[in-house]
């Protein structure tokens, strides 16, 4: 659920309003919309990367090293 909320916030709360503000009131036209989308994608990548980093760091602190099962993807999830 966490990654979905991060993406929702970055795209619908940041990207689209910022793109609209740059495109219409800002007078940038289509370029403004693209810059808004770029900002949303950048925010998403930073937030998801931070989330992954925190999870991996937590696993390392718990176990002293990264467990093998954490690196493999689980087929049942």
Steps between C-alpha positions, in 0.01 A plus 500: 500500500787736575641525146151556360443793738840645416423482128151642550633796695783572261289480185157626599594742777828638361543419132163590352438822698859618444479417130173686468638803689807513278304438179212743535556777758877470452467527123739212423244303302577135435852540641350595836298178511812297418695675775221421744509133402880502531471641852248230594720222362803639680310520828371144455846360430650676802220394736499137384879484511496636855238242597710214361813636668327515839365147469836353400680693773247369755563141389874548526471651850278214616714217369846649470487425127249485219324162503496298178120489501481879490687519172278247323151582387224290652271323255214477747459876555 
